[in-house]
Amino acid sequence: MAAGVEEAQNDEVQTADAVSGDGASDVVVEADQVSAADVEADETPVVEDSGLVEDKSEDVSDDDDEDDEDYLVEEGEIAGDYLEQLLDVLDFDGDIDLDVEGDRAIVSIDGGDDLAKLVGRKGEVLDALQELTRLAVQQSTGERSKLMLDVAGWRANRRTELGNLGGEAARRVLESGEREELTPMTPFERKIVHDAVAKIDGVASESTGVEPARRVVVVKA
């Protein structure tokens, strides 16, 4: 099933109105959309030894994978240090967990009573905080970061909710044959809906409109 190309390539980033909390001043951030860079595999030389030709491509690939994972772990550690300092400044409690998923570092903050303030309305504050954390990592490494930040499980819960929404809309369109427009969503949210629709044969999805009113439209294929 076809989904909007820009949704598959872009992370969700939004303009956050404000971060409010004890000891916190208002923060306004305009985030850029991040495009994944194409990575070309290195050609591996074939080494001849005592008349035997040994292909080292598998070893090189394993080394590259380990290097990539090590770099993502480093990104997560830098992000964790930055967020720990930020939580101290804001006088918020929270446990920071680090993980690697695919080609990005995953950082999550859980366990605090006031963490909802770091999510904000429709995740706007979380989006701004994620972008600030990415910029902190970029300042340290010199490389653009694609890390994903979650607070109090908000993104995980939202992902489940939107996946169900996309699947239900796809089934309704499949039965009725009529197109269905969903409410405006962020790029992050639209990507989840597109993925859910793509799992159901006979329907397709596309995005229409301009930000911040851009939305997913589900149609019969």
PDB file of C-alpha atoms in Angstrom:
ATOM      1  CA  MET A   1       0.000   0.000   0.000  1.00  0.00           C
ATOM      2  CA  ALA A   2       1.276   3.486  -0.778  1.00  0.00           C
ATOM      3  CA  ALA A   3       1.816   5.991   1.974  1.00  0.00           C
ATOM      4  CA  GLY A   4       2.912   9.604   1.709  1.00  0.00           C
ATOM      5  CA  VAL A   5       6.630   9.512   0.982  1.00  0.00           C
ATOM      6  CA  GLU A   6       7.425  12.415   3.180  1.00  0.00           C
ATOM      7  CA  GLU A   7       5.685  10.696   6.155  1.00  0.00           C
ATOM      8  CA  ALA A   8       7.909   7.599   5.811  1.00  0.00           C
ATOM      9  CA  GLN A   9      11.093   9.647   5.770  1.00  0.00           C
ATOM     10  CA  ASN A  10      10.414  12.381   8.277  1.00  0.00           C
ATOM     11  CA  ASP A  11      10.370  12.376  12.043  1.00  0.00           C
ATOM     12  CA  GLU A  12       7.639  14.181  13.823  1.00  0.00           C
ATOM     13  CA  VAL A  13       8.714  17.559  14.952  1.00  0.00           C
ATOM     14  CA  GLN A  14       6.425  20.385  16.001  1.00  0.00           C
ATOM     15  CA  THR A  15       6.545  23.884  17.440  1.00  0.00           C
ATOM     16  CA  ALA A  16       6.037  23.745  21.180  1.00  0.00           C
ATOM     17  CA  ASP A  17       4.122  26.573  22.859  1.00  0.00           C
ATOM     18  CA  ALA A  18       5.624  26.366  26.332  1.00  0.00           C
ATOM     19  CA  VAL A  19       7.193  24.258  29.030  1.00  0.00           C
ATOM     20  CA  SER A  20       5.651  25.101  32.395  1.00  0.00           C
ATOM     21  CA  GLY A  21       6.848  23.698  35.707  1.00  0.00           C
ATOM     22  CA  ASP A  22       8.426  24.616  39.002  1.00  0.00           C
ATOM     23  CA  GLY A  23      11.600  26.554  38.231  1.00  0.00           C
ATOM     24  CA  ALA A  24      10.983  26.328  34.473  1.00  0.00           C
ATOM     25  CA  SER A  25      10.727  29.282  32.115  1.00  0.00           C
ATOM     26  CA  ASP A  26       8.731  29.265  28.877  1.00  0.00           C
ATOM     27  CA  VAL A  27      10.462  27.511  26.008  1.00  0.00           C
ATOM     28  CA  VAL A  28       9.598  27.971  22.355  1.00  0.00           C
ATOM     29  CA  VAL A  29      11.275  25.760  19.785  1.00  0.00           C
ATOM     30  CA  GLU A  30      10.747  25.433  16.077  1.00  0.00           C
ATOM     31  CA  ALA A  31      11.903  21.998  15.053  1.00  0.00           C
ATOM     32  CA  ASP A  32      13.152  20.853  11.665  1.00  0.00           C
ATOM     33  CA  GLN A  33      12.057  17.651  10.004  1.00  0.00           C
ATOM     34  CA  VAL A  34      14.870  15.146   9.866  1.00  0.00           C
ATOM     35  CA  SER A  35      15.575  13.141   6.729  1.00  0.00           C
ATOM     36  CA  ALA A  36      17.336   9.803   6.946  1.00  0.00           C
ATOM     37  CA  ALA A  37      20.587   9.778   4.951  1.00  0.00           C
ATOM     38  CA  ASP A  38      21.252   7.056   2.432  1.00  0.00           C
ATOM     39  CA  VAL A  39      24.169   4.897   3.517  1.00  0.00           C
ATOM     40  CA  GLU A  40      26.236   3.116   0.897  1.00  0.00           C
ATOM     41  CA  ALA A  41      27.845  -0.181   1.864  1.00  0.00           C
ATOM     42  CA  ASP A  42      31.629  -0.338   1.571  1.00  0.00           C
ATOM     43  CA  GLU A  43      33.033  -2.663  -1.030  1.00  0.00           C
ATOM     44  CA  THR A  44      35.011  -5.377   0.661  1.00  0.00           C
ATOM     45  CA  PRO A  45      38.319  -6.522  -0.811  1.00  0.00           C
ATOM     46  CA  VAL A  46      38.911 -10.207  -1.383  1.00  0.00           C
ATOM     47  CA  VAL A  47      42.094 -11.427   0.316  1.00  0.00           C
ATOM     48  CA  GLU A  48      44.114 -14.242  -1.226  1.00  0.00           C
ATOM     49  CA  ASP A  49      46.145 -16.375   1.177  1.00  0.00           C
ATOM     50  CA  SER A  50      48.042 -19.592   0.305  1.00  0.00           C
ATOM     51  CA  GLY A  51      45.989 -20.083  -2.825  1.00  0.00           C
ATOM     52  CA  LEU A  52      42.686 -19.744  -0.964  1.00  0.00           C
ATOM     53  CA  VAL A  53      40.359 -16.798  -1.545  1.00  0.00           C
ATOM     54  CA  GLU A  54      38.554 -15.628   1.605  1.00  0.00           C
ATOM     55  CA  ASP A  55      35.576 -13.310   1.423  1.00  0.00           C
ATOM     56  CA  LYS A  56      35.723 -10.884   4.362  1.00  0.00           C
ATOM     57  CA  SER A  57      32.425  -9.126   3.577  1.00  0.00           C
ATOM     58  CA  GLU A  58      30.541 -10.749   6.462  1.00  0.00           C
ATOM     59  CA  ASP A  59      33.206  -9.740   8.996  1.00  0.00           C
ATOM     60  CA  VAL A  60      33.227  -6.146   7.711  1.00  0.00           C
ATOM     61  CA  SER A  61      29.441  -5.989   7.846  1.00  0.00           C
ATOM     62  CA  ASP A  62      29.453  -7.224  11.451  1.00  0.00           C
ATOM     63  CA  ASP A  63      32.079  -4.620  12.359  1.00  0.00           C
ATOM     64  CA  ASP A  64      30.014  -1.857  10.729  1.00  0.00           C
ATOM     65  CA  ASP A  65      26.909  -2.944  12.636  1.00  0.00           C
ATOM     66  CA  GLU A  66      28.825  -2.899  15.907  1.00  0.00           C
ATOM     67  CA  ASP A  67      30.225   0.554  15.132  1.00  0.00           C
ATOM     68  CA  ASP A  68      26.748   1.879  14.335  1.00  0.00           C
ATOM     69  CA  GLU A  69      25.304   0.467  17.553  1.00  0.00           C
ATOM     70  CA  ASP A  70      28.191   1.861  19.596  1.00  0.00           C
ATOM     71  CA  TYR A  71      27.569   5.294  18.111  1.00  0.00           C
ATOM     72  CA  LEU A  72      23.854   5.123  18.922  1.00  0.00           C
ATOM     73  CA  VAL A  73      24.670   4.059  22.473  1.00  0.00           C
ATOM     74  CA  GLU A  74      26.954   7.087  22.708  1.00  0.00           C
ATOM     75  CA  GLU A  75      24.111   9.304  21.450  1.00  0.00           C
ATOM     76  CA  GLY A  76      21.816   7.898  24.120  1.00  0.00           C
ATOM     77  CA  GLU A  77      24.368   8.514  26.871  1.00  0.00           C
ATOM     78  CA  ILE A  78      24.892  12.121  25.785  1.00  0.00           C
ATOM     79  CA  ALA A  79      21.128  12.635  25.677  1.00  0.00           C
ATOM     80  CA  GLY A  80      20.736  11.026  29.096  1.00  0.00           C
ATOM     81  CA  ASP A  81      23.318  13.364  30.649  1.00  0.00           C
ATOM     82  CA  TYR A  82      21.627  16.395  29.090  1.00  0.00           C
ATOM     83  CA  LEU A  83      18.178  15.354  30.298  1.00  0.00           C
ATOM     84  CA  GLU A  84      19.414  14.613  33.823  1.00  0.00           C
ATOM     85  CA  GLN A  85      20.726  18.166  34.076  1.00  0.00           C
ATOM     86  CA  LEU A  86      17.491  19.540  32.684  1.00  0.00           C
ATOM     87  CA  LEU A  87      15.375  17.585  35.168  1.00  0.00           C
ATOM     88  CA  ASP A  88      17.532  18.924  38.001  1.00  0.00           C
ATOM     89  CA  VAL A  89      17.028  22.499  36.807  1.00  0.00           C
ATOM     90  CA  LEU A  90      13.269  21.993  36.546  1.00  0.00           C
ATOM     91  CA  ASP A  91      13.203  20.118  39.869  1.00  0.00           C
ATOM     92  CA  PHE A  92      11.439  17.126  38.275  1.00  0.00           C
ATOM     93  CA  ASP A  93      11.902  13.525  39.312  1.00  0.00           C
ATOM     94  CA  GLY A  94      12.299  10.813  36.698  1.00  0.00           C
ATOM     95  CA  ASP A  95      14.289   7.743  35.695  1.00  0.00           C
ATOM     96  CA  ILE A  96      16.052   7.851  32.337  1.00  0.00           C
ATOM     97  CA  ASP A  97      16.261   4.649  30.269  1.00  0.00           C
ATOM     98  CA  LEU A  98      18.403   4.231  27.148  1.00  0.00           C
ATOM     99  CA  ASP A  99      17.915   1.773  24.291  1.00  0.00           C
ATOM    100  CA  VAL A 100      18.686   1.297  20.599  1.00  0.00           C
ATOM    101  CA  GLU A 101      15.957   0.471  18.107  1.00  0.00           C
ATOM    102  CA  GLY A 102      16.885   0.064  14.453  1.00  0.00           C
ATOM    103  CA  ASP A 103      18.893   3.080  13.361  1.00  0.00           C
ATOM    104  CA  ARG A 104      18.083   5.389  16.255  1.00  0.00           C
ATOM    105  CA  ALA A 105      18.701   5.806  19.953  1.00  0.00           C
ATOM    106  CA  ILE A 106      15.616   5.618  22.169  1.00  0.00           C
ATOM    107  CA  VAL A 107      15.545   7.659  25.370  1.00  0.00           C
ATOM    108  CA  SER A 108      12.647   7.560  27.814  1.00  0.00           C
ATOM    109  CA  ILE A 109      11.858   9.350  31.066  1.00  0.00           C
ATOM    110  CA  ASP A 110       9.550   7.558  33.507  1.00  0.00           C
ATOM    111  CA  GLY A 111       8.626   7.447  37.154  1.00  0.00           C
ATOM    112  CA  GLY A 112       8.015  11.080  38.077  1.00  0.00           C
ATOM    113  CA  ASP A 113       4.758  12.606  39.289  1.00  0.00           C
ATOM    114  CA  ASP A 114       5.052  15.839  37.276  1.00  0.00           C
ATOM    115  CA  LEU A 115       6.180  14.345  33.978  1.00  0.00           C
ATOM    116  CA  ALA A 116       2.877  15.150  32.246  1.00  0.00           C
ATOM    117  CA  LYS A 117       4.086  18.759  32.182  1.00  0.00           C
ATOM    118  CA  LEU A 118       6.931  17.635  29.920  1.00  0.00           C
ATOM    119  CA  VAL A 119       4.434  16.150  27.451  1.00  0.00           C
ATOM    120  CA  GLY A 120       2.067  19.095  27.110  1.00  0.00           C
ATOM    121  CA  ARG A 121      -1.007  19.428  24.929  1.00  0.00           C
ATOM    122  CA  LYS A 122      -0.940  16.780  22.207  1.00  0.00           C
ATOM    123  CA  GLY A 123       2.737  16.170  22.923  1.00  0.00           C
ATOM    124  CA  GLU A 124       3.850  19.650  21.878  1.00  0.00           C
ATOM    125  CA  VAL A 125       6.186  20.161  24.828  1.00  0.00           C
ATOM    126  CA  LEU A 126       7.613  16.672  24.326  1.00  0.00           C
ATOM    127  CA  ASP A 127       8.323  17.497  20.677  1.00  0.00           C
ATOM    128  CA  ALA A 128      10.235  20.609  21.706  1.00  0.00           C
ATOM    129  CA  LEU A 129      12.164  18.732  24.383  1.00  0.00           C
ATOM    130  CA  GLN A 130      13.068  16.025  21.870  1.00  0.00           C
ATOM    131  CA  GLU A 131      14.419  18.621  19.456  1.00  0.00           C
ATOM    132  CA  LEU A 132      16.447  20.312  22.190  1.00  0.00           C
ATOM    133  CA  THR A 133      17.926  16.945  23.124  1.00  0.00           C
ATOM    134  CA  ARG A 134      18.792  16.196  19.497  1.00  0.00           C
ATOM    135  CA  LEU A 135      20.540  19.554  19.231  1.00  0.00           C
ATOM    136  CA  ALA A 136      22.509  18.837  22.418  1.00  0.00           C
ATOM    137  CA  VAL A 137      23.663  15.527  20.921  1.00  0.00           C
ATOM    138  CA  GLN A 138      24.554  17.197  17.619  1.00  0.00           C
ATOM    139  CA  GLN A 139      26.603  19.837  19.431  1.00  0.00           C
ATOM    140  CA  SER A 140      28.608  17.068  21.098  1.00  0.00           C
ATOM    141  CA  THR A 141      29.043  14.671  18.153  1.00  0.00           C
ATOM    142  CA  GLY A 142      28.875  17.007  15.161  1.00  0.00           C
ATOM    143  CA  GLU A 143      26.293  14.693  13.580  1.00  0.00           C
ATOM    144  CA  ARG A 144      22.562  15.206  13.174  1.00  0.00           C
ATOM    145  CA  SER A 145      20.677  12.986  15.609  1.00  0.00           C
ATOM    146  CA  LYS A 146      17.455  11.040  14.991  1.00  0.00           C
ATOM    147  CA  LEU A 147      16.988   9.914  18.572  1.00  0.00           C
ATOM    148  CA  MET A 148      13.438   9.423  19.821  1.00  0.00           C
ATOM    149  CA  LEU A 149      12.429  10.771  23.206  1.00  0.00           C
ATOM    150  CA  ASP A 150       9.437   9.522  25.166  1.00  0.00           C
ATOM    151  CA  VAL A 151       8.113  10.801  28.480  1.00  0.00           C
ATOM    152  CA  ALA A 152       5.840   8.787  30.790  1.00  0.00           C
ATOM    153  CA  GLY A 153       5.097   6.366  27.921  1.00  0.00           C
ATOM    154  CA  TRP A 154       3.162   9.004  25.986  1.00  0.00           C
ATOM    155  CA  ARG A 155       4.552   8.143  22.546  1.00  0.00           C
ATOM    156  CA  ALA A 156       4.149   4.403  23.121  1.00  0.00           C
ATOM    157  CA  ASN A 157       0.505   4.843  24.135  1.00  0.00           C
ATOM    158  CA  ARG A 158      -0.140   7.247  21.275  1.00  0.00           C
ATOM    159  CA  ARG A 159       1.390   4.799  18.805  1.00  0.00           C
ATOM    160  CA  THR A 160      -1.025   2.078  19.918  1.00  0.00           C
ATOM    161  CA  GLU A 161      -3.981   4.442  19.787  1.00  0.00           C
ATOM    162  CA  LEU A 162      -3.168   5.702  16.295  1.00  0.00           C
ATOM    163  CA  GLY A 163      -2.463   2.209  14.995  1.00  0.00           C
ATOM    164  CA  ASN A 164      -5.945   1.161  16.091  1.00  0.00           C
ATOM    165  CA  LEU A 165      -7.422   4.313  14.565  1.00  0.00           C
ATOM    166  CA  GLY A 166      -5.774   3.677  11.189  1.00  0.00           C
ATOM    167  CA  GLY A 167      -6.843   0.033  11.125  1.00  0.00           C
ATOM    168  CA  GLU A 168     -10.461   0.866  11.974  1.00  0.00           C
ATOM    169  CA  ALA A 169     -10.622   3.592   9.324  1.00  0.00           C
ATOM    170  CA  ALA A 170      -9.170   1.221   6.720  1.00  0.00           C
ATOM    171  CA  ARG A 171     -11.796  -1.427   7.489  1.00  0.00           C
ATOM    172  CA  ARG A 172     -14.615   1.105   7.244  1.00  0.00           C
ATOM    173  CA  VAL A 173     -13.365   2.304   3.863  1.00  0.00           C
ATOM    174  CA  LEU A 174     -12.979  -1.279   2.665  1.00  0.00           C
ATOM    175  CA  GLU A 175     -16.612  -2.003   3.537  1.00  0.00           C
ATOM    176  CA  SER A 176     -18.192   1.242   2.329  1.00  0.00           C
ATOM    177  CA  GLY A 177     -15.905   2.094  -0.577  1.00  0.00           C
ATOM    178  CA  GLU A 178     -16.006   5.747   0.462  1.00  0.00           C
ATOM    179  CA  ARG A 179     -12.921   7.796   1.270  1.00  0.00           C
ATOM    180  CA  GLU A 180     -12.427   8.889   4.857  1.00  0.00           C
ATOM    181  CA  GLU A 181     -10.527  11.928   6.105  1.00  0.00           C
ATOM    182  CA  LEU A 182      -9.016  11.793   9.567  1.00  0.00           C
ATOM    183  CA  THR A 183      -8.358  14.717  11.875  1.00  0.00           C
ATOM    184  CA  PRO A 184      -5.158  16.787  11.426  1.00  0.00           C
ATOM    185  CA  MET A 185      -2.062  15.082  12.797  1.00  0.00           C
ATOM    186  CA  THR A 186       1.645  15.627  13.188  1.00  0.00           C
ATOM    187  CA  PRO A 187       4.101  13.877  10.825  1.00  0.00           C
ATOM    188  CA  PHE A 188       4.872  11.350  13.585  1.00  0.00           C
ATOM    189  CA  GLU A 189       1.175  10.543  13.984  1.00  0.00           C
ATOM    190  CA  ARG A 190       0.458  10.362  10.248  1.00  0.00           C
ATOM    191  CA  LYS A 191       3.340   7.928   9.746  1.00  0.00           C
ATOM    192  CA  ILE A 192       1.823   5.554  12.301  1.00  0.00           C
ATOM    193  CA  VAL A 193      -1.594   5.741  10.617  1.00  0.00           C
ATOM    194  CA  HIS A 194      -0.069   5.140   7.154  1.00  0.00           C
ATOM    195  CA  ASP A 195       1.726   2.055   8.453  1.00  0.00           C
ATOM    196  CA  ALA A 196      -1.496   0.714   9.979  1.00  0.00           C
ATOM    197  CA  VAL A 197      -3.463   1.250   6.770  1.00  0.00           C
ATOM    198  CA  ALA A 198      -0.718  -0.393   4.701  1.00  0.00           C
ATOM    199  CA  LYS A 199      -1.266  -3.662   6.583  1.00  0.00           C
ATOM    200  CA  ILE A 200      -4.794  -4.027   5.167  1.00  0.00           C
ATOM    201  CA  ASP A 201      -5.216  -5.133   1.548  1.00  0.00           C
ATOM    202  CA  GLY A 202      -7.599  -3.190  -0.678  1.00  0.00           C
ATOM    203  CA  VAL A 203      -7.062   0.267   0.842  1.00  0.00           C
ATOM    204  CA  ALA A 204      -4.461   2.992   0.584  1.00  0.00           C
ATOM    205  CA  SER A 205      -3.671   6.225   2.383  1.00  0.00           C
ATOM    206  CA  GLU A 206      -2.270   9.612   1.483  1.00  0.00           C
ATOM    207  CA  SER A 207      -1.740  12.952   3.185  1.00  0.00           C
ATOM    208  CA  THR A 208      -3.466  16.144   2.180  1.00  0.00           C
ATOM    209  CA  GLY A 209      -3.445  19.751   3.299  1.00  0.00           C
ATOM    210  CA  VAL A 210      -0.720  21.893   4.816  1.00  0.00           C
ATOM    211  CA  GLU A 211       0.675  22.037   8.332  1.00  0.00           C
ATOM    212  CA  PRO A 212      -0.698  22.268  10.918  1.00  0.00           C
ATOM    213  CA  ALA A 213      -3.930  21.048   9.302  1.00  0.00           C
ATOM    214  CA  ARG A 214      -2.329  18.252   7.259  1.00  0.00           C
ATOM    215  CA  ARG A 215      -4.269  14.994   7.601  1.00  0.00           C
ATOM    216  CA  VAL A 216      -4.455  11.393   6.412  1.00  0.00           C
ATOM    217  CA  VAL A 217      -7.040  10.361   3.834  1.00  0.00           C
ATOM    218  CA  VAL A 218      -7.897   6.682   3.509  1.00  0.00           C
ATOM    219  CA  VAL A 219      -9.271   5.496   0.151  1.00  0.00           C
ATOM    220  CA  LYS A 220     -10.163   2.206  -1.473  1.00  0.00           C
ATOM    221  CA  ALA A 221      -7.325   0.934  -3.636  1.00  0.00           C
TER     222      ALA A 221
END
